[in-house]
Coordinates of C-alpha atoms and ligand atoms in Angstrom, one line a residue:
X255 CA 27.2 -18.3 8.3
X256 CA 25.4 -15.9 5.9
X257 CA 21.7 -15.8 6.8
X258 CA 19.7 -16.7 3.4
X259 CA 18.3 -13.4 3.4
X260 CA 20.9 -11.2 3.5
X261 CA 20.8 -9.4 0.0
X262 CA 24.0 -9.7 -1.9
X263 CA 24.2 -5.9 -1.6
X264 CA 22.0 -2.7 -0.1
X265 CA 21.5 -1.2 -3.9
X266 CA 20.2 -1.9 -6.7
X267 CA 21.6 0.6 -9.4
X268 CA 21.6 0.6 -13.1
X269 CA 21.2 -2.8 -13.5
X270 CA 23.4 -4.0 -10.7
X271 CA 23.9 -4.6 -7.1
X272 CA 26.0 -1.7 -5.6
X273 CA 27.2 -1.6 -2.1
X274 CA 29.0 1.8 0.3
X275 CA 29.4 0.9 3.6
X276 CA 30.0 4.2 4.4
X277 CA 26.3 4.3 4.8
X278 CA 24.7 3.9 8.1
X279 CA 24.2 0.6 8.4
X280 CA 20.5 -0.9 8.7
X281 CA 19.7 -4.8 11.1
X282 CA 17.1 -6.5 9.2
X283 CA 15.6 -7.7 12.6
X284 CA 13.1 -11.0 12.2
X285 CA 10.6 -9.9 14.1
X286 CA 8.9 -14.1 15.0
X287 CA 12.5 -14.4 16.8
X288 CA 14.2 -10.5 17.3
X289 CA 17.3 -12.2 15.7
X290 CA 19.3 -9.9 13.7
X291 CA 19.0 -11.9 10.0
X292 CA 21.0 -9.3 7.9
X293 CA 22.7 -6.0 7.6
X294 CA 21.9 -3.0 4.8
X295 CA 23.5 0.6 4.5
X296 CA 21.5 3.5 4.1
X297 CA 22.4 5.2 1.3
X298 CA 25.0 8.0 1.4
X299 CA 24.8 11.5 -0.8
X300 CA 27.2 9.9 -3.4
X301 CA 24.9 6.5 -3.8
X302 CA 21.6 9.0 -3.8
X303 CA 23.6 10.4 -6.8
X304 CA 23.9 7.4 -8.9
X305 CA 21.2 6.3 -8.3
X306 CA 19.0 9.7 -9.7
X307 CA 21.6 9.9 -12.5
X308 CA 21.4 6.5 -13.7
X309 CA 17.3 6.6 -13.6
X310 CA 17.3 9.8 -15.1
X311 CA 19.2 8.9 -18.4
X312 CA 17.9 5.5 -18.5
X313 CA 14.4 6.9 -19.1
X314 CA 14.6 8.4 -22.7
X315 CA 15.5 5.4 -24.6
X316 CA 13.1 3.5 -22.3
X317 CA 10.1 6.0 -23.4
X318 CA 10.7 5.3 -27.3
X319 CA 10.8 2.0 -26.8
X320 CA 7.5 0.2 -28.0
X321 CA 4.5 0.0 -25.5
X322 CA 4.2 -3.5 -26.5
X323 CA 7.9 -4.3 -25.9
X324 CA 8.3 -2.0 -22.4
X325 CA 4.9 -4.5 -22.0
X326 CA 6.7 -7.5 -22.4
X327 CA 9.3 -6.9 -20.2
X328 CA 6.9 -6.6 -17.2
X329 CA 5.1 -9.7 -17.9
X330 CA 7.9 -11.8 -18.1
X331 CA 9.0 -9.8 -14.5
X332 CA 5.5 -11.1 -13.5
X333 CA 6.2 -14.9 -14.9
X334 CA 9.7 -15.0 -12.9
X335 CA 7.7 -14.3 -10.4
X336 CA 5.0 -16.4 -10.4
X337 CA 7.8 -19.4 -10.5
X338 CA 9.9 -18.1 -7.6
X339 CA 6.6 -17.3 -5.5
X340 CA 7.7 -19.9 -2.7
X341 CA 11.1 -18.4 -2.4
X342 CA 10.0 -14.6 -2.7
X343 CA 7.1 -15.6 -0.2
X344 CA 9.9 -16.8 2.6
X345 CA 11.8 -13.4 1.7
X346 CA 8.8 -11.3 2.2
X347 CA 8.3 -13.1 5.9
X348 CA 11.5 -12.9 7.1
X349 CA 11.4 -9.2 6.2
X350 CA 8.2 -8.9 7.5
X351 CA 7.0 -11.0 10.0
X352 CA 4.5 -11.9 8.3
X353 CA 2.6 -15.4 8.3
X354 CA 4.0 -18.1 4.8
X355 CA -0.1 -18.6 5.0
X356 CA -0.2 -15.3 3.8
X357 CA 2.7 -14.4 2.1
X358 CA 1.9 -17.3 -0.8
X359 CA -0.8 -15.6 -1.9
X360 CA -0.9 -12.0 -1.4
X361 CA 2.6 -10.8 -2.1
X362 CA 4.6 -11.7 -4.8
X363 CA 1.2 -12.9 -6.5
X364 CA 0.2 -9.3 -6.3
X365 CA 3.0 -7.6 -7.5
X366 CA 2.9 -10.1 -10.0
X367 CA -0.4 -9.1 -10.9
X368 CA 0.3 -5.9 -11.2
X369 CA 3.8 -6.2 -13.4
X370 CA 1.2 -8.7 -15.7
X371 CA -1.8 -6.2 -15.7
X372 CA 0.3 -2.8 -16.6
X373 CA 2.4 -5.1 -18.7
X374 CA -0.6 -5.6 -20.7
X375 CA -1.4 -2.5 -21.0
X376 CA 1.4 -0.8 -22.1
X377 CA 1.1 -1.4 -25.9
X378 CA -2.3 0.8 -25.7
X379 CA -1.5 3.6 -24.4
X380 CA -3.0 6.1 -26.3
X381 CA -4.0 9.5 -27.3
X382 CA -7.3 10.3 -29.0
X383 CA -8.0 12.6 -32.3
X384 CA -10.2 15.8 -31.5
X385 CA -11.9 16.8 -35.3
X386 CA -12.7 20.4 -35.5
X387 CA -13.7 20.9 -39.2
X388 CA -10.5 21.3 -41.4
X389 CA -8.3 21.6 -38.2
X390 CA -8.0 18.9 -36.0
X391 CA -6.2 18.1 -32.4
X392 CA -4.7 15.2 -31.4
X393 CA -3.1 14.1 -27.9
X394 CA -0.5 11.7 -26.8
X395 CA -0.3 10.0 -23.9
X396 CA 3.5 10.7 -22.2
X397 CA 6.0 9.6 -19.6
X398 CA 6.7 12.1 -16.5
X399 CA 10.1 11.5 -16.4
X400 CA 12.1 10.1 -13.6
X401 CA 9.8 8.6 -10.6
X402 CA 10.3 8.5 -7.0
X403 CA 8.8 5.8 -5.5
X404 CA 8.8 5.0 -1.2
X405 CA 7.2 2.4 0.3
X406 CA 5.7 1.5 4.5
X407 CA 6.4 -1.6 5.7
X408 CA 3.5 -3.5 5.7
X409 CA 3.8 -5.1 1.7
X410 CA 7.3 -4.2 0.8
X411 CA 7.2 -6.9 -2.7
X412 CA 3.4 -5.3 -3.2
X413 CA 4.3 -1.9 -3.1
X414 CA 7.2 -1.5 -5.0
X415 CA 5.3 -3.5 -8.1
X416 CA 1.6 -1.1 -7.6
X417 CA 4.4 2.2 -8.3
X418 CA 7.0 0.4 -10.3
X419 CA 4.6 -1.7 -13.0
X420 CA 2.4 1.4 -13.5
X421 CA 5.6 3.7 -13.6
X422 CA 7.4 1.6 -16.0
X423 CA 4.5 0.9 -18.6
X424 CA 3.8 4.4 -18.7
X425 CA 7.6 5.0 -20.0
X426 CA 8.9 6.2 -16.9
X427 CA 12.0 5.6 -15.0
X428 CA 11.9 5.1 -11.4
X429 CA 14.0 5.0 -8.2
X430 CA 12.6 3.5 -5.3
X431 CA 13.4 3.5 -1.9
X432 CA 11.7 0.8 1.0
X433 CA 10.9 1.3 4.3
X434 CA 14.0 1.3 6.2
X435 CA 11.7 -1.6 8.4
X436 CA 11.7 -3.7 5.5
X437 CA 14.5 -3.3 2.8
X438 CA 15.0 -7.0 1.6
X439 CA 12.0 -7.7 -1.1
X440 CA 12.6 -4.6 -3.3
X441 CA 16.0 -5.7 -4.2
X442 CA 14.1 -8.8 -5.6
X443 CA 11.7 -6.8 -7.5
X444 CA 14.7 -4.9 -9.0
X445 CA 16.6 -8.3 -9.6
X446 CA 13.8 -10.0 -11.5
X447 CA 12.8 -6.7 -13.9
X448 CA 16.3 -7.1 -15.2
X449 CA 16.6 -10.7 -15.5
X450 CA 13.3 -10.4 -17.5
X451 CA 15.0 -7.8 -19.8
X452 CA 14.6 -4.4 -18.3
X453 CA 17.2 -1.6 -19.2
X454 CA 20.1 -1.1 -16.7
X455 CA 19.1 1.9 -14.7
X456 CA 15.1 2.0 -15.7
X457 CA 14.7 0.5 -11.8
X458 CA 16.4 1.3 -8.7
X459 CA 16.2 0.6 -5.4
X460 CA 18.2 2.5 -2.5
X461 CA 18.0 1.9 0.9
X462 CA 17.8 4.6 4.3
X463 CA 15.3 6.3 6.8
X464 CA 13.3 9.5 6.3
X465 CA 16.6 11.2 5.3
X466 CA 17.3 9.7 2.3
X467 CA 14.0 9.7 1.3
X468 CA 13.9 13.5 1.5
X469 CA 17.1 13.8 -0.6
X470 CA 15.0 12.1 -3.2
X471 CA 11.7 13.9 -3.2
X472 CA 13.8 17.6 -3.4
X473 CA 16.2 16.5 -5.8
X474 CA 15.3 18.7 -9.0
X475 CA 15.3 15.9 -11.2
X476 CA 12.3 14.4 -9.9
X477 CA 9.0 14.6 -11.9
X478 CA 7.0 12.9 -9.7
X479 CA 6.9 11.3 -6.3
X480 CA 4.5 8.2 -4.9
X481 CA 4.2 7.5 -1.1
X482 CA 3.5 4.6 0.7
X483 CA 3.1 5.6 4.3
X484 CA 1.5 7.9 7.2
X485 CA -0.3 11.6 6.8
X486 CA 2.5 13.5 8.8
X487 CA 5.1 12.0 6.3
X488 CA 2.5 12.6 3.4
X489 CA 2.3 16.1 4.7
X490 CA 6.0 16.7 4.5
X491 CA 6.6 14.5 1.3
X492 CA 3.6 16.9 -0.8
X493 CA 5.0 20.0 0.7
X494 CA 8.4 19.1 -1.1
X495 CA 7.5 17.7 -4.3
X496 CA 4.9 21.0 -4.3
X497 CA 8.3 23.3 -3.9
X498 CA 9.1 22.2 -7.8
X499 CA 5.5 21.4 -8.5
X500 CA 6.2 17.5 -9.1
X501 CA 3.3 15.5 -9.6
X502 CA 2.4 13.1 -6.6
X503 CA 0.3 10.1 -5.6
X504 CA 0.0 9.8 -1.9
X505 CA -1.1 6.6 -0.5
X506 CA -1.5 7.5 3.6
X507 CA -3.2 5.9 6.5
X508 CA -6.6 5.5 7.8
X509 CA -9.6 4.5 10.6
X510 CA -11.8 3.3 8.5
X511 CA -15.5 2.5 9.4
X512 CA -16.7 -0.7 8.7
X513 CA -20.7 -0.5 9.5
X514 CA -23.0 -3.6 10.2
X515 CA -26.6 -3.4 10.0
X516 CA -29.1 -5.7 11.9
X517 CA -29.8 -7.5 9.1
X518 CA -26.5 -8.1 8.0
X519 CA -25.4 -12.4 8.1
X520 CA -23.6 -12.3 10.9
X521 CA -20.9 -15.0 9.8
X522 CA -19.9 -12.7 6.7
X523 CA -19.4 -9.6 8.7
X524 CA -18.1 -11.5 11.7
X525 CA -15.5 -12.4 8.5
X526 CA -14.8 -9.2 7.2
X527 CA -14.0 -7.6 10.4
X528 CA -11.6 -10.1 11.2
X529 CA -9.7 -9.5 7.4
X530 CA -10.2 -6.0 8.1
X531 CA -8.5 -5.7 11.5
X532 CA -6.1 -8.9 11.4
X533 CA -4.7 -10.0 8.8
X534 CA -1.0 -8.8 8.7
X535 CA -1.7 -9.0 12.4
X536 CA -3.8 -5.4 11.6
X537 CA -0.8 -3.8 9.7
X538 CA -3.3 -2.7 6.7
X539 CA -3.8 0.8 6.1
X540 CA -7.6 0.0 4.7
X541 CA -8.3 -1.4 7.5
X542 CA -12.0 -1.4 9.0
X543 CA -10.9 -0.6 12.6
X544 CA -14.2 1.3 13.2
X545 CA -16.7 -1.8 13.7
X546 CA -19.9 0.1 14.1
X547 CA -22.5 -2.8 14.7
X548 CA -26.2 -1.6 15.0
X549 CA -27.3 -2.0 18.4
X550 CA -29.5 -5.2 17.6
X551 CA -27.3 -7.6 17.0
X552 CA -24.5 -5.9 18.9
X553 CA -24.2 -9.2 21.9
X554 CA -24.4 -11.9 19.2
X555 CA -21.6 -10.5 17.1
X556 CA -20.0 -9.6 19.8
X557 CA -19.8 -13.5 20.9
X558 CA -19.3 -14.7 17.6
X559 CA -16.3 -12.8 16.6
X560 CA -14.9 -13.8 20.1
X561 CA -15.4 -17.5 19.2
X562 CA -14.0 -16.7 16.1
X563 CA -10.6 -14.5 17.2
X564 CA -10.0 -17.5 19.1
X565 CA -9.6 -19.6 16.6
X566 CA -6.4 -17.6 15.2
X567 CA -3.1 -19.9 14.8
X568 CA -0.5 -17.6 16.4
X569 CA 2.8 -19.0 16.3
X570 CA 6.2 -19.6 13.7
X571 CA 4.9 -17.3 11.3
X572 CA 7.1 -20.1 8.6
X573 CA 4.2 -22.6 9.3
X574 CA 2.1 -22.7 7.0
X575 CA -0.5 -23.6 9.5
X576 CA 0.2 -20.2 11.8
X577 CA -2.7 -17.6 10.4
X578 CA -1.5 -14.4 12.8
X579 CA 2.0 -13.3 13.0
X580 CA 4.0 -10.6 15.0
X581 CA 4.0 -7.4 14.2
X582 CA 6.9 -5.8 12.0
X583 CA 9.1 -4.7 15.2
X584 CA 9.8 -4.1 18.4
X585 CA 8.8 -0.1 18.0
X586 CA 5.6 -0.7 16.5
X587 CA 4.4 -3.9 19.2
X588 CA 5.2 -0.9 21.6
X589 CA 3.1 1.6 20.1
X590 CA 0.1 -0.7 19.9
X591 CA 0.6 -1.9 23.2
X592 CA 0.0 1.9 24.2
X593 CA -3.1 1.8 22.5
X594 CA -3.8 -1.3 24.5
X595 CA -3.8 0.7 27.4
X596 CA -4.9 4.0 26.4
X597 CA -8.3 2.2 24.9
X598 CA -8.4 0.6 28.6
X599 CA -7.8 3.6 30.2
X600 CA -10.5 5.1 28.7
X601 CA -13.2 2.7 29.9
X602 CA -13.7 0.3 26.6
X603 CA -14.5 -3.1 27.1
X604 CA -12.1 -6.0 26.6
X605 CA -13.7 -8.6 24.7
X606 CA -10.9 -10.4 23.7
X607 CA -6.8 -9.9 23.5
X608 CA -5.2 -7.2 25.0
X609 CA -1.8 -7.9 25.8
X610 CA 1.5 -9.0 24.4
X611 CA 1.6 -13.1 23.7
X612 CA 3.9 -14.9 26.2
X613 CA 6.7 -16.1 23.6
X614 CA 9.7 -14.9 21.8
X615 CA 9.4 -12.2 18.9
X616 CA 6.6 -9.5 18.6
X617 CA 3.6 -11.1 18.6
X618 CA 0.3 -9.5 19.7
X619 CA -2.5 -11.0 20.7
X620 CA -5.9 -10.2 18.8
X621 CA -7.5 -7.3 20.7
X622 CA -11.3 -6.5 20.5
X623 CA -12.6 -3.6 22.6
X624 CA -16.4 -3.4 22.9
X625 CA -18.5 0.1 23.7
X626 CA -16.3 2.1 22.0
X627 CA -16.8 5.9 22.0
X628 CA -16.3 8.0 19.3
X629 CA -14.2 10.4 21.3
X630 CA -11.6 7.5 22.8
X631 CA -8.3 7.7 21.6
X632 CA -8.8 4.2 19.8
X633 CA -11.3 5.3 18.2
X634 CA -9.9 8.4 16.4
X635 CA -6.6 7.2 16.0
X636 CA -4.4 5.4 13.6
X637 CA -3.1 2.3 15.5
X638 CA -2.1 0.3 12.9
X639 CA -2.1 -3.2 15.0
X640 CA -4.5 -6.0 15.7
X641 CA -7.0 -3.8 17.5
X642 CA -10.4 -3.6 16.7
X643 CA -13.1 -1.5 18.0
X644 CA -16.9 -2.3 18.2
X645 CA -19.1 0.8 18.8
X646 CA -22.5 0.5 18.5
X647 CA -25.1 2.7 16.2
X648 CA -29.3 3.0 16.1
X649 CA -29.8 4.4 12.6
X650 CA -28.2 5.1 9.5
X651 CA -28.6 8.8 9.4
X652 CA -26.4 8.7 12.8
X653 CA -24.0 5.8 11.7
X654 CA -23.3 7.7 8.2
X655 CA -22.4 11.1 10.1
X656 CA -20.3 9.6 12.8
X657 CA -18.3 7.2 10.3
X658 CA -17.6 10.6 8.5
X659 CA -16.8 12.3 11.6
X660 CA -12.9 11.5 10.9
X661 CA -9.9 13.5 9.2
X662 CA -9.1 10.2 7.2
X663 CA -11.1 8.8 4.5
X664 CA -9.4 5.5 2.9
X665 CA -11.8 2.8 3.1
X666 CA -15.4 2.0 4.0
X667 CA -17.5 -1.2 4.6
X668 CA -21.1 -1.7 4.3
X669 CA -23.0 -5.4 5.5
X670 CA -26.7 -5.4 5.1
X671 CA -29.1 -7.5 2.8
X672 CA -30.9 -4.8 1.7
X673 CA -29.2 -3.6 -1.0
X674 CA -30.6 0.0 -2.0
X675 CA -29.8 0.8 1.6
X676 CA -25.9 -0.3 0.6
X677 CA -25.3 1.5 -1.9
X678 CA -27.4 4.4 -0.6
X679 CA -24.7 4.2 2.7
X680 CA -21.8 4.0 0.3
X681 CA -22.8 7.1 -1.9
X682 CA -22.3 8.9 1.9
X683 CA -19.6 7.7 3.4
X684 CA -16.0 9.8 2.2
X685 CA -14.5 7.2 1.5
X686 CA -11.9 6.0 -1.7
X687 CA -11.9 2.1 -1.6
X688 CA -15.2 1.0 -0.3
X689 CA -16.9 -2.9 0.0
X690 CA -20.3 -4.0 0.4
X691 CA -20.4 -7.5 2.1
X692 CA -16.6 -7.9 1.7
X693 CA -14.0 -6.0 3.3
X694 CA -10.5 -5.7 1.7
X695 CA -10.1 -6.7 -1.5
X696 CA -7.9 -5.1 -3.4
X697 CA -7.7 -6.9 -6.8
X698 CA -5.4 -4.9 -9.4
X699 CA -8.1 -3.9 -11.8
X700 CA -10.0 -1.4 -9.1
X701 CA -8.4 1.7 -8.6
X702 CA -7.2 2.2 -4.5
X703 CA -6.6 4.8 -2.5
X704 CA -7.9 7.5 -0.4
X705 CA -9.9 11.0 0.0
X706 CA -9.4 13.7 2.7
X707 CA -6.1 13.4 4.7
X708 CA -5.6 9.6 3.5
X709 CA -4.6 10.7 0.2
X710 CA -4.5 12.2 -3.2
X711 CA -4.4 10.1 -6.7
X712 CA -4.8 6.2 -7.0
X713 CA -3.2 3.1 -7.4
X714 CA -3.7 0.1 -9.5
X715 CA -6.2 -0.2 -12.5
X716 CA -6.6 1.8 -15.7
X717 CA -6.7 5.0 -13.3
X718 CA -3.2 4.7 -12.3
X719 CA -2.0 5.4 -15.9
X720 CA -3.2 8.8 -15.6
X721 CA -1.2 9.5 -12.4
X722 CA 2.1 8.6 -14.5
X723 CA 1.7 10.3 -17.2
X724 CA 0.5 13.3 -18.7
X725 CA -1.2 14.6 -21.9
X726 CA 0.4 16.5 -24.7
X727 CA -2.7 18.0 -27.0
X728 CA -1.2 19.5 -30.6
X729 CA -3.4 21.4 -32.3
X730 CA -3.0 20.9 -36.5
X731 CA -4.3 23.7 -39.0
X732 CA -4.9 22.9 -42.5
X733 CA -5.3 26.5 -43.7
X734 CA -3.8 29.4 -43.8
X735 CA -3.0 31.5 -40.5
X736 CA -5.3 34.7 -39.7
X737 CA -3.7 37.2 -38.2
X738 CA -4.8 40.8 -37.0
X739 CA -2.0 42.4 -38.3
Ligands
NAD735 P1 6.1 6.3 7.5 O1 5.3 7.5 7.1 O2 6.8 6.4 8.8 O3 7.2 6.0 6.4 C1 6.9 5.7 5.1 C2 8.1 5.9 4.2 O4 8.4 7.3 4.2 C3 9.3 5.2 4.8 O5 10.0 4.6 3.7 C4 10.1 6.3 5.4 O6 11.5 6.1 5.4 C5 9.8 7.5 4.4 N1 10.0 8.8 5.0 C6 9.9 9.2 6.3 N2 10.1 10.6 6.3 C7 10.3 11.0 5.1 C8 10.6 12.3 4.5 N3 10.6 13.4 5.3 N4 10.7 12.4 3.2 C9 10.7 11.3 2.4 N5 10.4 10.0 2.9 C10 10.2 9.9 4.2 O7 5.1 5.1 7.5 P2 5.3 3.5 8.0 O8 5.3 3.6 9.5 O9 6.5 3.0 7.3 O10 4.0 2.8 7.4 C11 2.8 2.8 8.1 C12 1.9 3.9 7.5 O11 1.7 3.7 6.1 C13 0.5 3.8 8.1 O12 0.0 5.1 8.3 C14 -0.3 3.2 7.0 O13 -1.7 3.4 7.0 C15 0.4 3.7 5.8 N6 0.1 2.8 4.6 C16 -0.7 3.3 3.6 C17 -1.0 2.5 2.5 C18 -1.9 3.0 1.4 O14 -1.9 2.4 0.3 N7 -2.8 3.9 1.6 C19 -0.5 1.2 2.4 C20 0.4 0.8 3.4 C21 0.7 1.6 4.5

């Protein structure tokens, strides 16, 4: 029998699903049971082609439309949504692994959030008028063109809404293509935009590894590309958009410093390093996984955020009871595991965790490592898991300096009571998306993303609008034309 989440077909393309089996095909594995739940093709040269072609000559017509009406088209995206959120929630956990408990409330509902808040934008996007005497300039506020969008596998409904809603409001037409981890939910996206009204062709979603991803990003059609994923891929992906000088947003990883001083309340930091390290079982590129407590408090935290970890529900991720999950695959529960080991190797303590949980699918359990140096491998490293490192810090002159020391610079975390000393230690920290006495939150009006190697342009809020489109000044004379000859 047909698992319920196998997609009725791999594409999504002007307006309809679109199969070629041709394609190397891609196992949707669940990864609370490594049972093999559906089957997708990677898209082949000739899909790749339809797929540009129909985005590129949907986009025009899409661009004149009204702001308001290209508007109302993601808002009732966002409404269809909203309704389906239970059965979009079970989607996004099958193809991720990730916990219902979750999944209800920060996927769909986030996307959705995102279709609703550039929906509402839409209608005023605007230029401004520039008087200069007589003459006068004006500006307007334009599409790119044809978008490329490519997601990670940690949010696949979330991520295809923060490029496509943005993308779309802005006039442009896009074609996105999921991790090959995770290819279910953007289908779904796809689905719902045109059942709310959206042009055949304005969204589409195409399915592959690294490969087909690359035939996107070079294709000469392309105006701009947005990445969801990891600096070396970042890397490659901005070197080929730069070879036609495409505009891109780049949204990369990070080792993010979360820094608690002695005066912080101990329960709320305890909190926000366990949201910053595991929730979606640590898969989170913000993530705070640099827990620099100051040396006074270090033991208490220490046994607190033990006490705490302890408490997490691990099990049948489809319960809405279970709060920790496995992680996405069998490939990345390896890769963590090395970290595991490498961080033990290297002579950090094991407070808590630290090994593979004895049941079926790829479940972690909640690492801690205590006395973290700044040299250890976990410490400099991307792990992208449920690991979190404690090192400990005397002043803020030092705690500022080493939390820079780091090629990333996504995220940042401050918890103290004093508060001129907070946003002093944010003003230093190079850092995009920072928090003082919260870690995490990403609501859809604050712009996200990341400075240094984690990435170039933002996400989300009013900020995002200028990353997909671009402004057109005319300049108007009145009078006559002076020339010199
Ligand atoms: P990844 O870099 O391996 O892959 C990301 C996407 O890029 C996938 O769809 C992949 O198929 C595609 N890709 C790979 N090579 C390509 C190429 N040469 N050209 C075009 N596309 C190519 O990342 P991942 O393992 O899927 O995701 C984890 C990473 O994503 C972590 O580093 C994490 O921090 C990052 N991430 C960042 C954010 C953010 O908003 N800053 C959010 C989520 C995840």
């Amino acid at each position: 029998m047909t698992h319920p989440a196998q997609p009725k077909a791999s594409h999504f393309i002007n307006g309809a699903y679109v199969e070629d089996t041709a394609g190397t095909p891609i196992p949707v594995i669940y990864a609370a049971t490594g049972d093999q739940i559906a089957t997708v093709h990677a898209a082949t040269p000739a899909i790749v082609e339809q797929a540009l072609a129909s985005g590129k000559a949907a986009q025009k017509a899409w661009a004149k439309m009204s702001g308001t009406e290209r508007g109302r088209i993601l808002r009732r995206a966002a409404d269809i949504i909203r309704a389906r959120n239970h059965e979009l929630s079970v989607l996004e956990t099958y193809d991720t692994g990730k916990p219902l408990q979750e999944t209800l409330v920060a996927d769909a509902t986030s996307g959705a959030d995102a279709l609703e808040y550039f929906g509402g934008l839409a209608g005023s996007l605007t230029g401004e008028h520039i008087p200069l005497g007589e003459d006068w300039v004006y500006t307007m506020r334009e599409a790119l063109g044809l978008c490329v969008g490519i997601g990670a596998w940690n949010y696949p409904t979330q991520i295809a809404c923060w490029k496509g809603a943005p993308a779309l409001a802005c006039g442009n037409s896009m074609v996105f293509k999921p991790s090959e981890a995770t290819p279910l939910c953007a289908l779904k996206v796809a689905e719902i935009l045109h059942e709310a009204g959206l042009p055949a062709g304005v969204f589409n979603v195409v399915q592959g590894m690294g490969e087909v991803g690359a035939a996107l990003v070079t294709d000469p059609r392309v105006d701009k590309v947005s990445l969801t994923g990891s600096v070396p891929t970042g890397k490659k992906v901005y070197a080929a958009a730069a070879a036609d000088m495409k505009h891109v947003t780049m949204e990369l990883g990070g080792k993010s410093p979360m820094i608690v001083f002695d005066d912080a309340d101990i329960d709320n930091a305890v909190g926000g390093a366990i949201n910053g390290n595991f929730y979606s079982s640590g898969q989170v590129c913000s993530n705070g996984t640099r827990v620099f407590v100051q040396k006074g408090i270090k033991e208490k935290f220490l046994a607190r955020l033990a006490e705490r970890t302890g408490n997490a529900v691990i099990g049948d991720p489809m319960d809405e009871a279970t709060s920790f999950g496995p992680m996405v695959n069998e490939n990345q529960m390896n890769i963590v595991l090395g970290y595991i080991e490498k961080g033990k190797a290297e002579g950090a303590r094991l407070i808590c965790g630290g090994a593979r949980c004895d049941m079926q699918g790829w479940y972690l359990q909640p690492t801690v490592f205590a006395d973290v140096t700044d040299g250890m491998t976990i410490a400099r490293e991307e792990i992208f898991g449920p690991v979190m490192s404690v090192l400990d810090f005397d002043s803020e002159e030092e705690v500022v300096a080493r939390a820079n020391d780091t090629e990333f610079g996504l995220s940042a975390g401050v918890f103290t009571k004093d508060f001129t000393r907070a946003h002093r230690v944010i003003g230093n920290l190079e850092a995009g998306s920072c928090f003082i006495n919260s870690y995490n939150d990403a609501p859809v009006e604050a712009p996200f993303g990341g400075v240094k190697a984690s990435g170039v342009g933002r996400e989300n809020s009013k900020e995002a609008i200028k990353h997909f489109s671009q402004v057109k000044s005319v300049y108007v004379r009145m009078g006559d034309v002076e020339a010199a000859f």
